[in-house]
Short mmCIF file of C-alpha atoms in Angstrom, two decimals:
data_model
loop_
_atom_site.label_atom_id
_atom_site.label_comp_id
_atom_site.label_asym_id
_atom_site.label_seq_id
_atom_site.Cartn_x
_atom_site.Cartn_y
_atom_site.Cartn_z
CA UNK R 1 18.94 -12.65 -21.29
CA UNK R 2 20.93 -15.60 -23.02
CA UNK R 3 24.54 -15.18 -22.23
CA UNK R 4 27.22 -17.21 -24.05
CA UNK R 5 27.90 -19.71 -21.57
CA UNK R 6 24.09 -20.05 -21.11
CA UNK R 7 24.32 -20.50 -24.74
CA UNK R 8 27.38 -23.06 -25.22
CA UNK R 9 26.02 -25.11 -22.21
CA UNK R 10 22.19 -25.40 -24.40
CA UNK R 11 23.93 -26.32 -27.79
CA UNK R 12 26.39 -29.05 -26.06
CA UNK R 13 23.15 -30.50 -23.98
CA UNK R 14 21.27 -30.36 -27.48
CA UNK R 15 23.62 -32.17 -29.50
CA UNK R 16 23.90 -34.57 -26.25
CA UNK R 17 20.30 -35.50 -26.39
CA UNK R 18 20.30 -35.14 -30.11
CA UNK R 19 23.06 -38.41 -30.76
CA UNK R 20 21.43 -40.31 -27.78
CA UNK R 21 22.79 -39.62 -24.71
CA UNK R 22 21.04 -38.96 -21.43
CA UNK R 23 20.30 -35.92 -20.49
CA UNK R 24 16.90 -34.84 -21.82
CA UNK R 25 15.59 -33.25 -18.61
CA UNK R 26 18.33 -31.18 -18.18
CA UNK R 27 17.96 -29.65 -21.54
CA UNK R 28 14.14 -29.03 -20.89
CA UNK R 29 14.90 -27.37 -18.08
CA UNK R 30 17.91 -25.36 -19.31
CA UNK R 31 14.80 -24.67 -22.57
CA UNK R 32 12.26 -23.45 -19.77
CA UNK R 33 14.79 -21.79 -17.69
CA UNK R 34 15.92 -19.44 -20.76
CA UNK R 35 12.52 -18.84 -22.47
CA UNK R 36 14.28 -20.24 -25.77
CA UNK R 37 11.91 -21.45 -28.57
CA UNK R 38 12.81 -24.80 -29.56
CA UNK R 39 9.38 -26.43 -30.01
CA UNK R 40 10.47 -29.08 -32.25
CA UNK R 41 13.01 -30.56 -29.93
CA UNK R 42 11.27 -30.00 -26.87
CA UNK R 43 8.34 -31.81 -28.25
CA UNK R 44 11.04 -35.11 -29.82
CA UNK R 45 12.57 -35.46 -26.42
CA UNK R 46 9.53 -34.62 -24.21
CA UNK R 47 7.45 -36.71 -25.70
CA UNK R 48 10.15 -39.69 -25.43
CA UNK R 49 10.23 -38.74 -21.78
CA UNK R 50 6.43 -39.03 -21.32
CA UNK R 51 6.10 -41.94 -23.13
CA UNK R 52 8.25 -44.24 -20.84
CA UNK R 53 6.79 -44.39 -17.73
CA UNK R 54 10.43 -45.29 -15.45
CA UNK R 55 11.22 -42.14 -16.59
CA UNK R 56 8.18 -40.19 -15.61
CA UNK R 57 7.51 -41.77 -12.92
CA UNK R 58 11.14 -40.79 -11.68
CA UNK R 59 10.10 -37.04 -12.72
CA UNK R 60 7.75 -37.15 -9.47
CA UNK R 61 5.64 -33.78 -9.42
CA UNK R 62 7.62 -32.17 -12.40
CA UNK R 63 6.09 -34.70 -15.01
CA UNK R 64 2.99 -32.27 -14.73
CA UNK R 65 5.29 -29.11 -15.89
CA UNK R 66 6.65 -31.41 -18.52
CA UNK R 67 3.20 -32.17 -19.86
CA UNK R 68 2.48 -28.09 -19.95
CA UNK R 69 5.87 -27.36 -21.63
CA UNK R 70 5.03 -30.50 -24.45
CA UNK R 71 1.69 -29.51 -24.83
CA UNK R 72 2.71 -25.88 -25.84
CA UNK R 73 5.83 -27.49 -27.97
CA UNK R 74 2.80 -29.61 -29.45
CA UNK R 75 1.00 -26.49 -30.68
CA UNK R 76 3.97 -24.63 -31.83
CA UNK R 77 4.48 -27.56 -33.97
CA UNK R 78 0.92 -27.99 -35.31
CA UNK R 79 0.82 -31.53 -33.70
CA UNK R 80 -2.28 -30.93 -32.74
CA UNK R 81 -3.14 -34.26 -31.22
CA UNK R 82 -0.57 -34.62 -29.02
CA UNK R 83 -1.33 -31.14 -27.37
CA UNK R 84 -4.90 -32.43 -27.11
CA UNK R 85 -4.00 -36.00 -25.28
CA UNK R 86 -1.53 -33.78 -23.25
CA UNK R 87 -3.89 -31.03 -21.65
CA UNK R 88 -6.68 -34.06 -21.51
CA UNK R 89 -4.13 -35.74 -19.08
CA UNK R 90 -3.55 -32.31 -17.13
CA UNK R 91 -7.15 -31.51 -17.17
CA UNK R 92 -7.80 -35.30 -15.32
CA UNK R 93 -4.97 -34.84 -13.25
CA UNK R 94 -6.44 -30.87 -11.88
CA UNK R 95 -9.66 -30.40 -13.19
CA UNK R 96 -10.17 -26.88 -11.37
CA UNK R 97 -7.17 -24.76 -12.51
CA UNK R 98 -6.97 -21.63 -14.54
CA UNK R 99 -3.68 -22.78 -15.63
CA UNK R 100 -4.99 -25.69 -17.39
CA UNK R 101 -8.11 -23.44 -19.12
CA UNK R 102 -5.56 -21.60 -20.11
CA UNK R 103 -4.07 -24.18 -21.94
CA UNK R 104 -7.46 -24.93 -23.12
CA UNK R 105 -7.89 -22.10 -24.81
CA UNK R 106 -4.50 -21.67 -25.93
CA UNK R 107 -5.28 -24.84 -28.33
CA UNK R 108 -8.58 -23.25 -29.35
CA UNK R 109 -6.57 -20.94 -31.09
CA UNK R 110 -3.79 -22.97 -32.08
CA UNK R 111 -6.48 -24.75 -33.93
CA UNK R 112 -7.82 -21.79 -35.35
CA UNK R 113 -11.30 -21.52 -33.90
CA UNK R 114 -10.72 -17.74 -33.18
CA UNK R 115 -14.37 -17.08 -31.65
CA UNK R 116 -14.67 -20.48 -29.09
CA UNK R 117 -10.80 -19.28 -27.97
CA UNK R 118 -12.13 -15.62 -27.51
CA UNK R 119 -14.93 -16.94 -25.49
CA UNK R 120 -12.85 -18.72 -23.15
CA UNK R 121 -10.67 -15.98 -22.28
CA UNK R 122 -13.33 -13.72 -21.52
CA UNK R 123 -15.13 -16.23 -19.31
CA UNK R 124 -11.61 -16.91 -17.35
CA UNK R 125 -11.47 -13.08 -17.12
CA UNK R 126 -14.46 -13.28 -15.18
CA UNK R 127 -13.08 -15.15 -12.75
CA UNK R 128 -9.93 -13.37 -12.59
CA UNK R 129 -10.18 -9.86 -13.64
CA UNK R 130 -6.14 -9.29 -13.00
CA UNK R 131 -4.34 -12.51 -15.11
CA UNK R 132 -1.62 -11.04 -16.49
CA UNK R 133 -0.96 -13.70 -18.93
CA UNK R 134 -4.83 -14.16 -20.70
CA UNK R 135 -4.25 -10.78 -20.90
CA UNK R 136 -1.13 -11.14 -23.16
CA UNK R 137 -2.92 -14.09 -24.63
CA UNK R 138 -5.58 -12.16 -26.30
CA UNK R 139 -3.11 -9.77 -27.46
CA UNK R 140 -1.56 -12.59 -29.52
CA UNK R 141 -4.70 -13.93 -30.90
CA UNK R 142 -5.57 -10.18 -32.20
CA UNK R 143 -1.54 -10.49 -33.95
CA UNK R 144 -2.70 -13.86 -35.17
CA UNK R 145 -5.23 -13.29 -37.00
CA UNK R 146 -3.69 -10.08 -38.41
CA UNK R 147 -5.71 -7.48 -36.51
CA UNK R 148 -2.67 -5.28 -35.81
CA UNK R 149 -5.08 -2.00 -34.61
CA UNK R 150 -6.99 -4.78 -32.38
CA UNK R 151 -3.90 -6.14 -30.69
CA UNK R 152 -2.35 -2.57 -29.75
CA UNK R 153 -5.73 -1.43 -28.45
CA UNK R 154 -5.92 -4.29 -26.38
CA UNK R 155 -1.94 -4.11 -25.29
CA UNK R 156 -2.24 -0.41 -24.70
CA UNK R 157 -5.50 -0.71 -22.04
CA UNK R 158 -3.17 -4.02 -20.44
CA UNK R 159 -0.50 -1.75 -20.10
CA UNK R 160 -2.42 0.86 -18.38
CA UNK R 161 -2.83 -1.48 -15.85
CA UNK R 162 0.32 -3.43 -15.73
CA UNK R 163 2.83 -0.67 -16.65
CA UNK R 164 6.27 -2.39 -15.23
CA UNK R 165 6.05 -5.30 -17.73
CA UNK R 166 9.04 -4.60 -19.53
CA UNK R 167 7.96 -7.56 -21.83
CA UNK R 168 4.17 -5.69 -23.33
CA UNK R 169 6.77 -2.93 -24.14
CA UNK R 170 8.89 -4.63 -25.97
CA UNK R 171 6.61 -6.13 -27.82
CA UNK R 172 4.39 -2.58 -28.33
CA UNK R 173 7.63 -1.44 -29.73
CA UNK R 174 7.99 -4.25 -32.14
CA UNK R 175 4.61 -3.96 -33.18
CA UNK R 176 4.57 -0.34 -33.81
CA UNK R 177 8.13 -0.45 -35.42
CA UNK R 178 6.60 -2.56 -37.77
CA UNK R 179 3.94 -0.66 -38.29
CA UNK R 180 6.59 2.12 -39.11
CA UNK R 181 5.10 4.14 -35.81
CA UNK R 182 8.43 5.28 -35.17
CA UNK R 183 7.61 7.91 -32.37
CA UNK R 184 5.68 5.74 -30.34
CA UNK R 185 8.05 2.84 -30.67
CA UNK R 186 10.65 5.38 -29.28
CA UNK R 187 8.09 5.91 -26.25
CA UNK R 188 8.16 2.38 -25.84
CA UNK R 189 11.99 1.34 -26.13
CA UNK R 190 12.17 4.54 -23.83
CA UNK R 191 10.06 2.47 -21.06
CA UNK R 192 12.15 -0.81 -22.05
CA UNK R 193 15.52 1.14 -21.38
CA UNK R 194 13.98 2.27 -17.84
CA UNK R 195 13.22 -1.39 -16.93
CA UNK R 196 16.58 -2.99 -18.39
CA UNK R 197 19.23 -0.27 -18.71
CA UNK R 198 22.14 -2.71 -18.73
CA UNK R 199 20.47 -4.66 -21.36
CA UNK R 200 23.03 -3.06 -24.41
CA UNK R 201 20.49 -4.61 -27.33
CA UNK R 202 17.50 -2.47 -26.19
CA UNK R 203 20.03 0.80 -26.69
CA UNK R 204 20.51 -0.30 -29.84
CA UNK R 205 17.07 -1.11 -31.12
CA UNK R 206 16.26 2.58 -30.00
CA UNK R 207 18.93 4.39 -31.77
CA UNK R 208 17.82 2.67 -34.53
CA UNK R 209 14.39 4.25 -34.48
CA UNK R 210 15.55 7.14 -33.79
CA UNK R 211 18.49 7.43 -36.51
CA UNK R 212 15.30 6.71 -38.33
CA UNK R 213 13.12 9.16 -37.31
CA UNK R 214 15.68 11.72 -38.30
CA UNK R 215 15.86 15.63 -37.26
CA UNK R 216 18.99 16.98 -35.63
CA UNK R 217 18.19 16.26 -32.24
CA UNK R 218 17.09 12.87 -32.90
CA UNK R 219 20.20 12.09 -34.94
CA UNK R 220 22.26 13.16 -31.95
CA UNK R 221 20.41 11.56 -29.07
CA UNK R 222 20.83 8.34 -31.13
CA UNK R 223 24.10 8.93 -31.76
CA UNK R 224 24.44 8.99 -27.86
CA UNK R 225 22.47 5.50 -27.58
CA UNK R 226 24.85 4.48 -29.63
CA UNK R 227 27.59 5.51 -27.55
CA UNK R 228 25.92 3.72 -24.65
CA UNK R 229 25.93 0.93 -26.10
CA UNK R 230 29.52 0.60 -27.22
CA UNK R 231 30.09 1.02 -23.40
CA UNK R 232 27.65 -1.67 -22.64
CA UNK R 233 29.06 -4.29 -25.34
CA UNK R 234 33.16 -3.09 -24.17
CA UNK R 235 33.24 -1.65 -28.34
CA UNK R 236 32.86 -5.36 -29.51
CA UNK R 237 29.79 -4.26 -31.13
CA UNK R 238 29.57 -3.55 -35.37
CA UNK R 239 26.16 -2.18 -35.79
CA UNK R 240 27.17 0.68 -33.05
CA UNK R 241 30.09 1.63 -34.31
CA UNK R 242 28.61 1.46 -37.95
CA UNK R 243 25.77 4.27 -36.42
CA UNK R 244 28.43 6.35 -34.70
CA UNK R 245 29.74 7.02 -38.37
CA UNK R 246 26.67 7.41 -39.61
CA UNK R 247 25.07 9.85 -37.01
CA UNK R 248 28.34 12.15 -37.13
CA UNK R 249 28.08 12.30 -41.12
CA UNK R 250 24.27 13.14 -40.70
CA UNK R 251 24.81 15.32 -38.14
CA UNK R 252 27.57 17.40 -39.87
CA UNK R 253 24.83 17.09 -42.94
CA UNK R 254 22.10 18.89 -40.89
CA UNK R 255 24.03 21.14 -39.15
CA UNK R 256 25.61 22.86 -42.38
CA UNK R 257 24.60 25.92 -41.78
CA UNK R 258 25.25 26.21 -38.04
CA UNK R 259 28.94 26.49 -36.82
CA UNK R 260 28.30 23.48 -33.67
CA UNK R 261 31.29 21.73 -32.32
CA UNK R 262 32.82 19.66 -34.86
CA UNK R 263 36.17 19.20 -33.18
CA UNK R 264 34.30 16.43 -31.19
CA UNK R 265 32.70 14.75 -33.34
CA UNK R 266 34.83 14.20 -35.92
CA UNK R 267 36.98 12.58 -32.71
CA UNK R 268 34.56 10.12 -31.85
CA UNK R 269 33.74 8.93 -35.49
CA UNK R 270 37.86 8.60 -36.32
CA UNK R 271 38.13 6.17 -33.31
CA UNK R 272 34.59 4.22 -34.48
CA UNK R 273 35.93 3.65 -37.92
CA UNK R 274 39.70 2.82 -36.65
CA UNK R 275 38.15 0.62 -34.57
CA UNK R 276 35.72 -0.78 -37.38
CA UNK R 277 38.76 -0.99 -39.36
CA UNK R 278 40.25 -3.12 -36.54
CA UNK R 279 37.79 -5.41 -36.35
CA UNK R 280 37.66 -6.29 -39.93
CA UNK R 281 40.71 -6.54 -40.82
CA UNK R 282 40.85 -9.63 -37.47
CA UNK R 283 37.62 -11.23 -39.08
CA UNK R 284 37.00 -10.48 -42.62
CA UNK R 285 40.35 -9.23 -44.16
CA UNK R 286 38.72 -9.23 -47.85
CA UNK R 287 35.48 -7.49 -47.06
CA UNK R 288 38.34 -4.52 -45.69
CA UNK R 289 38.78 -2.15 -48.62
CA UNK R 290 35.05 -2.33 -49.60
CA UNK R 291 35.12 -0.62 -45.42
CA UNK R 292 37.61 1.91 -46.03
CA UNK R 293 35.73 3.28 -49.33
CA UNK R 294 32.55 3.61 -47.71
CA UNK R 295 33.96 5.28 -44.75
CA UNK R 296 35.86 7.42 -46.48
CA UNK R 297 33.17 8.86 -48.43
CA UNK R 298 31.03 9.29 -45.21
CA UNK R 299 33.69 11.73 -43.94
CA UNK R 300 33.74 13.05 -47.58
CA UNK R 301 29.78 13.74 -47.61
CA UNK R 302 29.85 15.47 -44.94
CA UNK H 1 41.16 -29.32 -3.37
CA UNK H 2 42.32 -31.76 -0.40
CA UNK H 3 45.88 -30.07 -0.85
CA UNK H 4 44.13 -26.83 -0.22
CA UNK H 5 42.63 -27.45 2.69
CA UNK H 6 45.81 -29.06 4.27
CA UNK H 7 47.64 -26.23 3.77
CA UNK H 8 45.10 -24.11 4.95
CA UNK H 9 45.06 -25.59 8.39
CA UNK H 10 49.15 -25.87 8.34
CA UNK H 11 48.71 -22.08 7.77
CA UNK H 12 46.52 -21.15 10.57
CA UNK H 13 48.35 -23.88 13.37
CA UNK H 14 51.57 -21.78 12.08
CA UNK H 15 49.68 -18.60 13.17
CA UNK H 16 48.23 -19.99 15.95
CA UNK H 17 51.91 -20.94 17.15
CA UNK H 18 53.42 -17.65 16.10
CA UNK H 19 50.65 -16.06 18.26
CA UNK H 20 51.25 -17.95 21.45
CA UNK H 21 55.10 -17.73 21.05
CA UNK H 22 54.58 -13.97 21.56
CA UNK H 23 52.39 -13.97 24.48
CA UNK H 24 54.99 -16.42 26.21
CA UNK H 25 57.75 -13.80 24.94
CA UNK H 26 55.58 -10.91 26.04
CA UNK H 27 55.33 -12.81 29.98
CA UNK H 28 58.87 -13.37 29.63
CA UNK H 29 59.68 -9.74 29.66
CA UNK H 30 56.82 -9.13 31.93
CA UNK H 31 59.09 -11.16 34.55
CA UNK H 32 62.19 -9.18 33.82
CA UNK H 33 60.56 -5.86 33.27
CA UNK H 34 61.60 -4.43 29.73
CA UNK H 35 59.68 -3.56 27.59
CA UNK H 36 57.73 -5.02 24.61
CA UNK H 37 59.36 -3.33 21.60
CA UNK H 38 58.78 -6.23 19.10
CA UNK H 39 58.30 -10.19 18.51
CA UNK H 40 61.56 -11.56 18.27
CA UNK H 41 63.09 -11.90 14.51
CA UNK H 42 61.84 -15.60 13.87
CA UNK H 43 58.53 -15.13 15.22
CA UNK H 44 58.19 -12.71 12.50
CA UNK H 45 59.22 -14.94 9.83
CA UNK H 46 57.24 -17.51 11.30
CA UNK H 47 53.92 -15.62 11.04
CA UNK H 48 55.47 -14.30 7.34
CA UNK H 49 54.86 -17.99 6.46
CA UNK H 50 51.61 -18.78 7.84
CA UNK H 51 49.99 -15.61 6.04
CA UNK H 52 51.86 -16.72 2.73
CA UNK H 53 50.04 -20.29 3.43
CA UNK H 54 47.00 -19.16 4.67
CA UNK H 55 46.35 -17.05 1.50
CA UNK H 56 47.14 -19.65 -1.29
CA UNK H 57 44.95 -21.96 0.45
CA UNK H 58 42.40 -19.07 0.40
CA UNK H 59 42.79 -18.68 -3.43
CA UNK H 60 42.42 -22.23 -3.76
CA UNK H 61 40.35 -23.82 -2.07
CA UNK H 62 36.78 -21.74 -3.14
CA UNK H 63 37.63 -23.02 -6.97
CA UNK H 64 37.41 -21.12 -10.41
CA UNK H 65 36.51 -17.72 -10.36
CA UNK H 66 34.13 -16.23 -12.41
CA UNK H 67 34.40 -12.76 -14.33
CA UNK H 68 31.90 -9.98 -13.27
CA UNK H 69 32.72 -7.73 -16.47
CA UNK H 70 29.07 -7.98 -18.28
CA UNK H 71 31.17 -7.62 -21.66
CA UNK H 72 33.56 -10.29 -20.93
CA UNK H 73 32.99 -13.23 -23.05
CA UNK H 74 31.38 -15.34 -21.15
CA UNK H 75 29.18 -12.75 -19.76
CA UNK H 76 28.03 -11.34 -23.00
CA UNK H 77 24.46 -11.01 -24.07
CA UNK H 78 23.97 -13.18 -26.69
CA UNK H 79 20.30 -13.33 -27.50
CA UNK H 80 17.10 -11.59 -25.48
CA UNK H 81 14.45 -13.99 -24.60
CA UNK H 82 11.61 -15.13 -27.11
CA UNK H 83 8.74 -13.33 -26.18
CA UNK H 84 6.97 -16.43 -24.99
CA UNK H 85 3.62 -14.98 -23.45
CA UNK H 86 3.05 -13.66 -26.76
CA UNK H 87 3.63 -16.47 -28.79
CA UNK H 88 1.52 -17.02 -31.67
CA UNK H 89 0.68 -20.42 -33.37
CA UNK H 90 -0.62 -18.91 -36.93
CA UNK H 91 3.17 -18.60 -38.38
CA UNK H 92 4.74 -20.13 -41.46
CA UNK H 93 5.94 -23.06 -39.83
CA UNK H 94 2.55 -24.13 -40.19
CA UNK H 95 3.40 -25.62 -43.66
CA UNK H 96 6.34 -27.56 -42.55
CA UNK H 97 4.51 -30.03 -40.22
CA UNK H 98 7.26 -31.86 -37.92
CA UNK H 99 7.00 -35.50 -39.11
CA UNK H 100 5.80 -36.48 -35.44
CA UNK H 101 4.46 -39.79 -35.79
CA UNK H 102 4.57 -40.50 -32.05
CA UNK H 103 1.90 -39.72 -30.16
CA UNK H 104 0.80 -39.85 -25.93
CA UNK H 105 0.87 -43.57 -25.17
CA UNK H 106 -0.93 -44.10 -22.25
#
C-alpha cells in the first residue's frame, strides 16, 4: 500500500535524482521497498550506479540486489542487452542459485522464446516443487502470450496450494473481471477483502462487480461495500458516494413492487449527494449544476 | 531538543526535592507526635511545578507526532502495489524503446 507521504517522499527523491543530485540509492530502495513500477528510471539511474565502480564498490553486498532490480528494469524496458550483461554478471558472481535461473528464464520470455522459457521453469520446478514465485511466473507467461483460459487454469491449481496469497487473488479477480466473469471475480475480491479488510480500494473494486452483477440482493450488499468504504476513506471518497446514489435508485427500481424500508434509504443517499454536492462545489465549482441534474433525476427515477 | 531535556531533569530534581521535603516534614511530626494530615502548602506548589515541567519536557522531547487515523492525509492509501510477481514483458511499451544507449561497462 502506497500512502501519500510514501508517495510525496518518491516524487521529491525522483525529481532529486532526475536534475542531478545525489541520492539514487535511496530512490531504488524507496522503488523496491514500495513495489512501484518505474522501469525506465530505475534502469537510467541504476545503470549510472553500476557503471561507476566508487559507487558500487561503496554498495558492498547490495550491488548484487541492484544488478537483479536493473536487470528486471532492463526487460521491462526491452533493453535487452543490458538485462543479458546484468544476469551474466550475477550468474558469475553465484552460479548455483534458483534466484538467478529465475532470472534466466525471466529473459527467455522477455525475449519472446515462449517454449525455451517454459522449459526452464519446469526444470526449476523439479528442483523445487513449492516456489511460489515460478509459479506466478508461468502464470504471466500464459497472460503474455494471450492464453487467458491457460493462465487461470494454472493460477487456480497455484492457488489450491497457496491459498493466503492475497496477491494470485487479486490478480484472479482482475483477470476474470476482464473476462466479464463477474461471479467468480466476486469470489475472489471476497478472499482479497478477508486478507486486507482495511484496504478501502479492494471494497470498492467489489461493489463494483457486484453493482454490476445486478439482482436485488446484490445491489444492496454492494451498496453496503460501499458504505464500508466511505468509512474506510473518512467520506473523502467520489466513486463511493457516486454508488451509494446509484444503489438506492436501483434498489428503489427493483423493489417497486415490494413495500421495503425506504425511510432509510432515501436517508443515506440525501447525505451521499449533500456530501457529493460538498465536495464539488470545494473542487470543481463549474462541473456543479451538471451534479445536481443528474442527481436529481436519480431520486426522480426512482 | 537540548531545552527539553534540561527541563526535564529541572522537573524531576524539583520532584525529587518536593519528595524528600515531605519525608523530613513527615519525621518532623513523627518527633512531636501529630499527625500527618498533609504536605505543607508550598510543598504542594512545589511538586505542582515539577509535574507542569516534567510533562512539557515529555511532549517535547520524543519529537513530531504522527497521526494514526488511516484516513488522515498523510495516512491515506494512495495507490495498491503493482502486481510485480506477475509482471509481464509483452505490453505496448514494447514499441516505445527507451533510448538507452548505455550499456554494462565492465
Amino acid at each position: 500500500m502506497v500512502t501519500k507521504t510514501e508517495e510525496s517522499e518518491l516524487k521529491n527523491l525522483e525529481i532529486q535524482v532526475d536534475n542531478g543530485g545525489g541520492g539514487a540509492w535511496e530512490y531504488l530502495s524507496l522503488v523496491r521497498k514500495l513495489k512501484v513500477r518505474r522501469s525506465d528510471k530505475v534502469l537510467k539511474h541504476g545503470l549510472s550506479i553500476l557503471n561507476d565502480s566508487k559507487l558500487r564498490s561503496k554498495l558492498g553486498a547490495d550491488e548484487w540486489t541492484l544488478y537483479e532490480q536493473v536487470a528486471v528494469a532492463a526487460m521491462d524496458c526491452q533493453c535487452l542487452d543490458v538485462a543479458q550483461d546484468c544476469t551474466k554478471a550475477l550468474r558469475k558472481r553465484f552460479s548455483e542459485s534458483k534466484r538467478v535461473g529465475r532470472l534466466k528464464a525471466m529473459l527467455l520470455e522477455a525475449k519472446g522464446s515462449w517454449e525455451k522459457a517454459e522449459k526452464a521453469y519446469s526444470s526449476l520446478l523439479e528442483d523445487n516443487p513449492l516456489d511460489q514465485i515460478i509459479h506466478k511466473r508461468r502464470v504471466a507467461m500464459a497472460k503474455a502470450q494471450g492464453n487467458i483460459s491457460g493462465a487461470i487454469e494454472w493460477l487456480n491449481k497455484y492457488l489450491e496450494i497457496f491459498m493466503a496469497d492475497h496477491d494470485a487473488w487479486r490478480e484472479l479477480a482482475e483477470i476474470y473481471s476482464s473476462l466479464q466473469m463477474y461471479k467468480q471475480a466476486a469470489f475472489c475480491y471476497e478472499e482479497v477483502i478477508l486478507a486486507q479488510p482495511t484496504v478501502p480500494l479492494y471494497h470498492l473494486a467489489y461493489a463494483d462487480v457486484l453493482y454490476t452483477l445486478g439482482g436485488l440482493e446484490n445491489v444492496q450488499t454492494a451498496k453496503k461495500y460501499y458504505a464500508s468504504t466511505i468509512d474506510l476513506t473518512g467520506g473523502k471518497n467520489t466513486r463511493a458516494l457516486f454508488g451509494i446514489c446509484l444503489c438506492t435508485s436501483a434498489i428503489a427500481q427493483l423493489a417497486k413492487g415490494k413495500n421495503k424500508e425506504d425511510k432509510e434509504g432515501s436517508q443515506l443517499q440525501s447525505l451521499a449527494a449533500k456530501a457529493l454536492e460538498r465536495d464539488y462545489k470545494q473542487r470543481a465549482p463549474d462541473k456543479l449544476p451538471q451534479l445536481t441534474t443528474a442527481l436529481k433525476s436519480l431520486t426522480l427515477s426512482s | 531538543m537540548g531545552l527539553g531535556f534540561t527541563i526535564g531533569f529541572i522537573g524531576v530534581l524539583i520532584l525529587f526535592h518536593a519528595a524528600y521535603s515531605t519525608i523530613q516534614y513527615r519525621t518532623l511530626l513523627k518527633i512531636t507526635e501529630e499527625e500527618f494530615s498533609g504536605s505543607p502548602l508550598i510543598v504542594v506548589i512545589e511538586l505542582t511545578l515539577g509535574l507542569l515541567l516534567c510533562t512539557w519536557a515529555a511532549l517535547n522531547v520524543p519529537g513530531k507526532f504522527l497521526c494514526i487515523l488511516p484516513d488522515s492525509d498523510e495516512n491515506r492509501i494512495v495507490s495498491l502495489p503493482g502486481n510485480l510477481d506477475f509482471m509481464i514483458f509483452n505490453h505496448r511499451g514494447k514499441i516505445f524503446p527507451v533510448e538507452m544507449n548505455e550499456r554494462l561497462r565492465h
